[in-house]
Amino acid sequence: MLEALKQNMSLVEVCEQILKQKIILQTADSQNITVTPEEIQNEVDEIRRNKHLEKASDTMAWLNEQMITPDEWEIAIQNHVLTKKLAKHLFEEQVEPFFAERRLNFDRFVVYQISLDCQNFVQELFYQIEEEEISFYEAARLHNLDQNARYLCGYTGQKNRLSFPPDIAAVIFQDPLPIGILLGPIQTEDVYHLLRIEEHIPAELTPELRQEILHSLFDEWINKEIEYVINMKG
């Protein structure tokens, strides 16, 4: 088994996971954080609902597919619940200040984009769209390098500020925001982009975003703890 892990270059990852769990257990113990049987059962019930494991036999079949025993599953759930409780204990009060300081980074933008590899053609297309000889969406459907974006007439989804390459971000994030304005051409490496920002969605601290921030703060902390222990041993 050890040799197989080495061959698959996963021994370091396994060791880090073991160290991570050890740090979590030690920290939780020092903070008097424990997991109750009720909390474990609630987590089990939620997993079963999400995976539509309605019968005990369904759950056992699923565990067999995962190649884990019921006891191993219970330990994994206990560790998962403990990690969530520790993260909440350590960082819950930091979530709102973190969000307030970085609110702009969580704003989202509905983005449409045309990407081409010919500078002359993208410039010509820019003029055609400006002169309303063709709509942005039709141009995206006909000419986009990205075939999936063609099907969606250039729609690339809801993105936050950190999703944009610096060259594109510098053009987009002006005051006022250029909502509904044709932007470009913008060059990134050998590709030229035309963009439209259709909508600005101001950030709100939803339960999902709160959990995302909490997870990010905890990950940053645990990674620093792992690095510290490794350096101490080194």
PDB file of C-alpha atoms in Angstrom:
ATOM      1  CA  MET A   1       0.000   0.000   0.000  1.00  0.00           C
ATOM      2  CA  LEU A   2       2.796   2.424   0.915  1.00  0.00           C
ATOM      3  CA  GLU A   3       4.590   1.736  -2.356  1.00  0.00           C
ATOM      4  CA  ALA A   4       1.345   2.286  -4.293  1.00  0.00           C
ATOM      5  CA  LEU A   5       0.872   5.655  -2.609  1.00  0.00           C
ATOM      6  CA  LYS A   6       4.425   6.646  -3.496  1.00  0.00           C
ATOM      7  CA  GLN A   7       3.940   5.604  -7.110  1.00  0.00           C
ATOM      8  CA  ASN A   8       0.773   7.665  -7.340  1.00  0.00           C
ATOM      9  CA  MET A   9       2.482  10.699  -5.786  1.00  0.00           C
ATOM     10  CA  SER A  10      -0.199  10.813  -3.085  1.00  0.00           C
ATOM     11  CA  LEU A  11       1.836  10.002   0.027  1.00  0.00           C
ATOM     12  CA  VAL A  12       2.387  13.698   0.811  1.00  0.00           C
ATOM     13  CA  GLU A  13      -1.329  14.417   0.449  1.00  0.00           C
ATOM     14  CA  VAL A  14      -2.212  11.520   2.759  1.00  0.00           C
ATOM     15  CA  CYS A  15       0.293  12.687   5.367  1.00  0.00           C
ATOM     16  CA  GLU A  16      -1.083  16.221   5.174  1.00  0.00           C
ATOM     17  CA  GLN A  17      -4.634  14.951   5.651  1.00  0.00           C
ATOM     18  CA  ILE A  18      -3.544  12.963   8.718  1.00  0.00           C
ATOM     19  CA  LEU A  19      -1.758  16.008  10.116  1.00  0.00           C
ATOM     20  CA  LYS A  20      -4.765  18.205   9.365  1.00  0.00           C
ATOM     21  CA  GLN A  21      -7.090  15.894  11.261  1.00  0.00           C
ATOM     22  CA  LYS A  22      -4.679  15.726  14.183  1.00  0.00           C
ATOM     23  CA  ILE A  23      -4.569  19.537  14.403  1.00  0.00           C
ATOM     24  CA  ILE A  24      -8.367  19.731  14.247  1.00  0.00           C
ATOM     25  CA  LEU A  25      -8.782  17.142  17.006  1.00  0.00           C
ATOM     26  CA  GLN A  26      -6.207  18.821  19.248  1.00  0.00           C
ATOM     27  CA  THR A  27      -7.651  22.290  18.727  1.00  0.00           C
ATOM     28  CA  ALA A  28     -11.221  21.120  19.267  1.00  0.00           C
ATOM     29  CA  ASP A  29     -10.160  19.381  22.476  1.00  0.00           C
ATOM     30  CA  SER A  30      -8.433  22.532  23.732  1.00  0.00           C
ATOM     31  CA  GLN A  31     -11.620  24.509  23.019  1.00  0.00           C
ATOM     32  CA  ASN A  32     -13.862  21.885  24.651  1.00  0.00           C
ATOM     33  CA  ILE A  33     -15.695  21.259  21.368  1.00  0.00           C
ATOM     34  CA  THR A  34     -17.321  17.867  21.056  1.00  0.00           C
ATOM     35  CA  VAL A  35     -19.825  16.129  18.801  1.00  0.00           C
ATOM     36  CA  THR A  36     -23.008  14.608  20.185  1.00  0.00           C
ATOM     37  CA  PRO A  37     -24.709  11.434  18.900  1.00  0.00           C
ATOM     38  CA  GLU A  38     -27.670  13.612  17.876  1.00  0.00           C
ATOM     39  CA  GLU A  39     -25.430  15.772  15.688  1.00  0.00           C
ATOM     40  CA  ILE A  40     -23.964  12.697  14.016  1.00  0.00           C
ATOM     41  CA  GLN A  41     -27.436  11.309  13.389  1.00  0.00           C
ATOM     42  CA  ASN A  42     -28.630  14.629  11.947  1.00  0.00           C
ATOM     43  CA  GLU A  43     -25.701  14.597   9.525  1.00  0.00           C
ATOM     44  CA  VAL A  44     -26.404  10.995   8.573  1.00  0.00           C
ATOM     45  CA  ASP A  45     -30.049  11.822   7.928  1.00  0.00           C
ATOM     46  CA  GLU A  46     -29.108  14.812   5.760  1.00  0.00           C
ATOM     47  CA  ILE A  47     -26.682  12.750   3.669  1.00  0.00           C
ATOM     48  CA  ARG A  48     -29.300  10.045   3.208  1.00  0.00           C
ATOM     49  CA  ARG A  49     -31.877  12.611   2.103  1.00  0.00           C
ATOM     50  CA  ASN A  50     -29.477  14.242  -0.343  1.00  0.00           C
ATOM     51  CA  LYS A  51     -28.480  10.908  -1.843  1.00  0.00           C
ATOM     52  CA  HIS A  52     -32.029   9.497  -1.761  1.00  0.00           C
ATOM     53  CA  LEU A  53     -30.984   6.592   0.445  1.00  0.00           C
ATOM     54  CA  GLU A  54     -34.477   5.872   1.731  1.00  0.00           C
ATOM     55  CA  LYS A  55     -33.903   2.370   3.068  1.00  0.00           C
ATOM     56  CA  ALA A  56     -31.187   0.919   5.277  1.00  0.00           C
ATOM     57  CA  SER A  57     -30.382  -1.474   2.447  1.00  0.00           C
ATOM     58  CA  ASP A  58     -29.874   1.499   0.106  1.00  0.00           C
ATOM     59  CA  THR A  59     -27.415   3.003   2.567  1.00  0.00           C
ATOM     60  CA  MET A  60     -25.488  -0.256   2.922  1.00  0.00           C
ATOM     61  CA  ALA A  61     -25.307  -0.663  -0.844  1.00  0.00           C
ATOM     62  CA  TRP A  62     -23.978   2.890  -1.172  1.00  0.00           C
ATOM     63  CA  LEU A  63     -21.371   2.294   1.551  1.00  0.00           C
ATOM     64  CA  ASN A  64     -20.234  -0.851  -0.264  1.00  0.00           C
ATOM     65  CA  GLU A  65     -19.823   1.182  -3.443  1.00  0.00           C
ATOM     66  CA  GLN A  66     -17.673   3.653  -1.499  1.00  0.00           C
ATOM     67  CA  MET A  67     -15.701   0.733  -0.004  1.00  0.00           C
ATOM     68  CA  ILE A  68     -16.185   1.916   3.564  1.00  0.00           C
ATOM     69  CA  THR A  69     -17.765   0.226   6.573  1.00  0.00           C
ATOM     70  CA  PRO A  70     -20.575   1.739   8.670  1.00  0.00           C
ATOM     71  CA  ASP A  71     -18.088   2.316  11.515  1.00  0.00           C
ATOM     72  CA  GLU A  72     -15.666   4.107   9.182  1.00  0.00           C
ATOM     73  CA  TRP A  73     -18.532   6.209   7.842  1.00  0.00           C
ATOM     74  CA  GLU A  74     -19.572   7.198  11.364  1.00  0.00           C
ATOM     75  CA  ILE A  75     -16.004   8.259  12.193  1.00  0.00           C
ATOM     76  CA  ALA A  76     -15.798  10.287   8.966  1.00  0.00           C
ATOM     77  CA  ILE A  77     -19.097  11.993   9.772  1.00  0.00           C
ATOM     78  CA  GLN A  78     -17.979  12.722  13.310  1.00  0.00           C
ATOM     79  CA  ASN A  79     -14.783  14.320  12.012  1.00  0.00           C
ATOM     80  CA  HIS A  80     -16.757  16.320   9.445  1.00  0.00           C
ATOM     81  CA  VAL A  81     -19.195  17.660  12.045  1.00  0.00           C
ATOM     82  CA  LEU A  82     -16.350  18.442  14.422  1.00  0.00           C
ATOM     83  CA  THR A  83     -14.537  20.377  11.693  1.00  0.00           C
ATOM     84  CA  LYS A  84     -17.657  22.432  10.943  1.00  0.00           C
ATOM     85  CA  LYS A  85     -18.190  23.205  14.625  1.00  0.00           C
ATOM     86  CA  LEU A  86     -14.541  24.198  15.072  1.00  0.00           C
ATOM     87  CA  ALA A  87     -14.627  26.457  12.014  1.00  0.00           C
ATOM     88  CA  LYS A  88     -17.749  28.165  13.312  1.00  0.00           C
ATOM     89  CA  HIS A  89     -16.260  28.540  16.793  1.00  0.00           C
ATOM     90  CA  LEU A  90     -12.997  30.033  15.533  1.00  0.00           C
ATOM     91  CA  PHE A  91     -14.178  32.262  12.696  1.00  0.00           C
ATOM     92  CA  GLU A  92     -17.910  32.968  12.807  1.00  0.00           C
ATOM     93  CA  GLU A  93     -17.367  36.436  14.274  1.00  0.00           C
ATOM     94  CA  GLN A  94     -14.863  37.266  11.512  1.00  0.00           C
ATOM     95  CA  VAL A  95     -17.239  36.558   8.630  1.00  0.00           C
ATOM     96  CA  GLU A  96     -19.135  39.858   8.626  1.00  0.00           C
ATOM     97  CA  PRO A  97     -16.015  42.078   8.939  1.00  0.00           C
ATOM     98  CA  PHE A  98     -14.341  40.022   6.194  1.00  0.00           C
ATOM     99  CA  PHE A  99     -17.357  40.511   3.937  1.00  0.00           C
ATOM    100  CA  ALA A 100     -17.599  44.235   4.708  1.00  0.00           C
ATOM    101  CA  GLU A 101     -13.932  44.831   3.876  1.00  0.00           C
ATOM    102  CA  ARG A 102     -14.143  42.900   0.599  1.00  0.00           C
ATOM    103  CA  ARG A 103     -17.751  43.493  -0.421  1.00  0.00           C
ATOM    104  CA  LEU A 104     -16.767  44.645  -3.922  1.00  0.00           C
ATOM    105  CA  ASN A 105     -14.985  41.351  -4.566  1.00  0.00           C
ATOM    106  CA  PHE A 106     -18.257  39.498  -3.980  1.00  0.00           C
ATOM    107  CA  ASP A 107     -20.327  41.604  -6.373  1.00  0.00           C
ATOM    108  CA  ARG A 108     -21.371  39.590  -9.421  1.00  0.00           C
ATOM    109  CA  PHE A 109     -21.678  40.583 -13.045  1.00  0.00           C
ATOM    110  CA  VAL A 110     -23.690  38.988 -15.825  1.00  0.00           C
ATOM    111  CA  VAL A 111     -21.139  38.800 -18.633  1.00  0.00           C
ATOM    112  CA  TYR A 112     -21.373  38.205 -22.380  1.00  0.00           C
ATOM    113  CA  GLN A 113     -18.142  37.777 -24.317  1.00  0.00           C
ATOM    114  CA  ILE A 114     -16.824  37.257 -27.822  1.00  0.00           C
ATOM    115  CA  SER A 115     -13.323  35.820 -28.100  1.00  0.00           C
ATOM    116  CA  LEU A 116     -11.397  35.777 -31.387  1.00  0.00           C
ATOM    117  CA  ASP A 117      -7.820  35.138 -32.472  1.00  0.00           C
ATOM    118  CA  CYS A 118      -7.676  37.712 -35.293  1.00  0.00           C
ATOM    119  CA  GLN A 119      -7.073  41.335 -34.298  1.00  0.00           C
ATOM    120  CA  ASN A 120      -8.268  42.816 -37.595  1.00  0.00           C
ATOM    121  CA  PHE A 121     -11.457  40.793 -37.608  1.00  0.00           C
ATOM    122  CA  VAL A 122     -12.331  41.552 -33.983  1.00  0.00           C
ATOM    123  CA  GLN A 123     -11.824  45.262 -34.682  1.00  0.00           C
ATOM    124  CA  GLU A 124     -14.100  45.039 -37.719  1.00  0.00           C
ATOM    125  CA  LEU A 125     -16.677  43.168 -35.665  1.00  0.00           C
ATOM    126  CA  PHE A 126     -16.514  45.872 -33.012  1.00  0.00           C
ATOM    127  CA  TYR A 127     -17.411  48.514 -35.605  1.00  0.00           C
ATOM    128  CA  GLN A 128     -20.215  46.371 -37.030  1.00  0.00           C
ATOM    129  CA  ILE A 129     -21.763  45.989 -33.579  1.00  0.00           C
ATOM    130  CA  GLU A 130     -21.323  49.692 -32.850  1.00  0.00           C
ATOM    131  CA  GLU A 131     -23.053  50.582 -36.118  1.00  0.00           C
ATOM    132  CA  GLU A 132     -25.802  48.041 -35.366  1.00  0.00           C
ATOM    133  CA  GLU A 133     -25.058  46.099 -38.536  1.00  0.00           C
ATOM    134  CA  ILE A 134     -25.127  42.992 -36.339  1.00  0.00           C
ATOM    135  CA  SER A 135     -26.129  42.454 -32.739  1.00  0.00           C
ATOM    136  CA  PHE A 136     -23.563  41.466 -30.135  1.00  0.00           C
ATOM    137  CA  TYR A 137     -25.433  38.230 -29.482  1.00  0.00           C
ATOM    138  CA  GLU A 138     -25.634  37.253 -33.134  1.00  0.00           C
ATOM    139  CA  ALA A 139     -21.936  38.004 -33.570  1.00  0.00           C
ATOM    140  CA  ALA A 140     -21.169  35.834 -30.555  1.00  0.00           C
ATOM    141  CA  ARG A 141     -23.300  33.024 -31.937  1.00  0.00           C
ATOM    142  CA  LEU A 142     -21.524  33.123 -35.297  1.00  0.00           C
ATOM    143  CA  HIS A 143     -17.908  33.896 -34.492  1.00  0.00           C
ATOM    144  CA  ASN A 144     -16.947  32.979 -30.925  1.00  0.00           C
ATOM    145  CA  LEU A 145     -13.859  30.774 -30.544  1.00  0.00           C
ATOM    146  CA  ASP A 146     -15.572  29.010 -27.665  1.00  0.00           C
ATOM    147  CA  GLN A 147     -18.186  26.710 -29.168  1.00  0.00           C
ATOM    148  CA  ASN A 148     -20.175  26.490 -25.926  1.00  0.00           C
ATOM    149  CA  ALA A 149     -20.299  30.290 -25.775  1.00  0.00           C
ATOM    150  CA  ARG A 150     -21.638  30.277 -29.338  1.00  0.00           C
ATOM    151  CA  TYR A 151     -24.611  28.203 -28.258  1.00  0.00           C
ATOM    152  CA  LEU A 152     -25.245  30.698 -25.440  1.00  0.00           C
ATOM    153  CA  CYS A 153     -24.745  33.786 -27.652  1.00  0.00           C
ATOM    154  CA  GLY A 154     -21.674  34.742 -25.652  1.00  0.00           C
ATOM    155  CA  TYR A 155     -23.120  34.269 -22.173  1.00  0.00           C
ATOM    156  CA  THR A 156     -20.353  33.286 -19.771  1.00  0.00           C
ATOM    157  CA  GLY A 157     -22.289  33.335 -16.509  1.00  0.00           C
ATOM    158  CA  GLN A 158     -22.244  35.407 -13.354  1.00  0.00           C
ATOM    159  CA  LYS A 159     -18.703  36.346 -12.403  1.00  0.00           C
ATOM    160  CA  ASN A 160     -17.119  38.277  -9.560  1.00  0.00           C
ATOM    161  CA  ARG A 161     -14.240  40.732  -9.884  1.00  0.00           C
ATOM    162  CA  LEU A 162     -11.617  38.148  -9.044  1.00  0.00           C
ATOM    163  CA  SER A 163     -12.753  36.002 -11.988  1.00  0.00           C
ATOM    164  CA  PHE A 164     -11.438  38.485 -14.558  1.00  0.00           C
ATOM    165  CA  PRO A 165      -7.848  38.622 -15.824  1.00  0.00           C
ATOM    166  CA  PRO A 166      -6.171  41.910 -14.829  1.00  0.00           C
ATOM    167  CA  ASP A 167      -6.212  43.280 -18.396  1.00  0.00           C
ATOM    168  CA  ILE A 168      -9.946  42.787 -18.664  1.00  0.00           C
ATOM    169  CA  ALA A 169     -10.680  43.932 -15.102  1.00  0.00           C
ATOM    170  CA  ALA A 170      -8.887  47.231 -15.778  1.00  0.00           C
ATOM    171  CA  VAL A 171     -11.327  47.964 -18.611  1.00  0.00           C
ATOM    172  CA  ILE A 172     -14.491  46.817 -16.853  1.00  0.00           C
ATOM    173  CA  PHE A 173     -14.182  48.319 -13.412  1.00  0.00           C
ATOM    174  CA  GLN A 174     -14.590  51.978 -14.114  1.00  0.00           C
ATOM    175  CA  ASP A 175     -16.750  54.535 -12.370  1.00  0.00           C
ATOM    176  CA  PRO A 176     -19.506  54.399 -13.390  1.00  0.00           C
ATOM    177  CA  LEU A 177     -19.611  50.740 -14.363  1.00  0.00           C
ATOM    178  CA  PRO A 178     -20.064  50.350 -18.143  1.00  0.00           C
ATOM    179  CA  ILE A 179     -23.293  48.366 -17.932  1.00  0.00           C
ATOM    180  CA  GLY A 180     -24.668  47.515 -21.390  1.00  0.00           C
ATOM    181  CA  ILE A 181     -21.727  49.135 -23.199  1.00  0.00           C
ATOM    182  CA  LEU A 182     -19.630  47.340 -25.788  1.00  0.00           C
ATOM    183  CA  LEU A 183     -16.101  46.952 -24.415  1.00  0.00           C
ATOM    184  CA  GLY A 184     -12.935  46.071 -26.279  1.00  0.00           C
ATOM    185  CA  PRO A 185     -11.160  44.802 -28.113  1.00  0.00           C
ATOM    186  CA  ILE A 186      -9.078  43.641 -25.143  1.00  0.00           C
ATOM    187  CA  GLN A 187      -6.060  41.429 -25.747  1.00  0.00           C
ATOM    188  CA  THR A 188      -5.053  38.605 -23.424  1.00  0.00           C
ATOM    189  CA  GLU A 189      -2.112  36.654 -24.853  1.00  0.00           C
ATOM    190  CA  ASP A 190      -3.137  35.730 -28.431  1.00  0.00           C
ATOM    191  CA  VAL A 191      -6.877  36.193 -27.940  1.00  0.00           C
ATOM    192  CA  TYR A 192      -8.961  39.340 -28.426  1.00  0.00           C
ATOM    193  CA  HIS A 193     -12.162  39.934 -26.484  1.00  0.00           C
ATOM    194  CA  LEU A 194     -15.326  41.968 -26.871  1.00  0.00           C
ATOM    195  CA  LEU A 195     -17.488  42.144 -23.774  1.00  0.00           C
ATOM    196  CA  ARG A 196     -20.838  43.346 -22.531  1.00  0.00           C
ATOM    197  CA  ILE A 197     -21.675  43.583 -18.841  1.00  0.00           C
ATOM    198  CA  GLU A 198     -25.437  43.138 -18.814  1.00  0.00           C
ATOM    199  CA  GLU A 199     -26.088  43.387 -15.097  1.00  0.00           C
ATOM    200  CA  HIS A 200     -24.383  44.254 -11.831  1.00  0.00           C
ATOM    201  CA  ILE A 201     -25.614  42.183  -8.876  1.00  0.00           C
ATOM    202  CA  PRO A 202     -24.493  43.795  -5.577  1.00  0.00           C
ATOM    203  CA  ALA A 203     -23.239  41.289  -3.023  1.00  0.00           C
ATOM    204  CA  GLU A 204     -25.381  40.170  -0.114  1.00  0.00           C
ATOM    205  CA  LEU A 205     -24.189  38.087   2.795  1.00  0.00           C
ATOM    206  CA  THR A 206     -26.409  35.093   2.074  1.00  0.00           C
ATOM    207  CA  PRO A 207     -26.167  31.885   4.139  1.00  0.00           C
ATOM    208  CA  GLU A 208     -24.304  30.297   1.217  1.00  0.00           C
ATOM    209  CA  LEU A 209     -21.765  33.135   1.013  1.00  0.00           C
ATOM    210  CA  ARG A 210     -21.397  33.159   4.792  1.00  0.00           C
ATOM    211  CA  GLN A 211     -20.502  29.462   4.657  1.00  0.00           C
ATOM    212  CA  GLU A 212     -18.102  30.058   1.766  1.00  0.00           C
ATOM    213  CA  ILE A 213     -16.253  32.776   3.692  1.00  0.00           C
ATOM    214  CA  LEU A 214     -16.184  30.655   6.846  1.00  0.00           C
ATOM    215  CA  HIS A 215     -14.724  27.773   4.858  1.00  0.00           C
ATOM    216  CA  SER A 216     -12.108  30.056   3.297  1.00  0.00           C
ATOM    217  CA  LEU A 217     -11.016  31.471   6.669  1.00  0.00           C
ATOM    218  CA  PHE A 218     -10.767  27.992   8.148  1.00  0.00           C
ATOM    219  CA  ASP A 219      -8.771  26.654   5.187  1.00  0.00           C
ATOM    220  CA  GLU A 220      -6.319  29.528   5.452  1.00  0.00           C
ATOM    221  CA  TRP A 221      -5.867  28.857   9.167  1.00  0.00           C
ATOM    222  CA  ILE A 222      -5.433  25.078   8.882  1.00  0.00           C
ATOM    223  CA  ASN A 223      -2.961  25.415   6.002  1.00  0.00           C
ATOM    224  CA  LYS A 224      -0.833  27.788   8.092  1.00  0.00           C
ATOM    225  CA  GLU A 225      -1.007  25.370  11.019  1.00  0.00           C
ATOM    226  CA  ILE A 226       0.108  22.470   8.820  1.00  0.00           C
ATOM    227  CA  GLU A 227       2.972  24.531   7.401  1.00  0.00           C
ATOM    228  CA  TYR A 228       4.051  25.549  10.900  1.00  0.00           C
ATOM    229  CA  VAL A 229       4.139  21.942  12.140  1.00  0.00           C
ATOM    230  CA  ILE A 230       6.028  20.751   9.067  1.00  0.00           C
ATOM    231  CA  ASN A 231       8.616  23.530   9.456  1.00  0.00           C
ATOM    232  CA  MET A 232       9.011  22.751  13.137  1.00  0.00           C
ATOM    233  CA  LYS A 233       9.736  19.116  12.332  1.00  0.00           C
ATOM    234  CA  GLY A 234      12.067  20.133   9.524  1.00  0.00           C
TER     235      GLY A 234
END
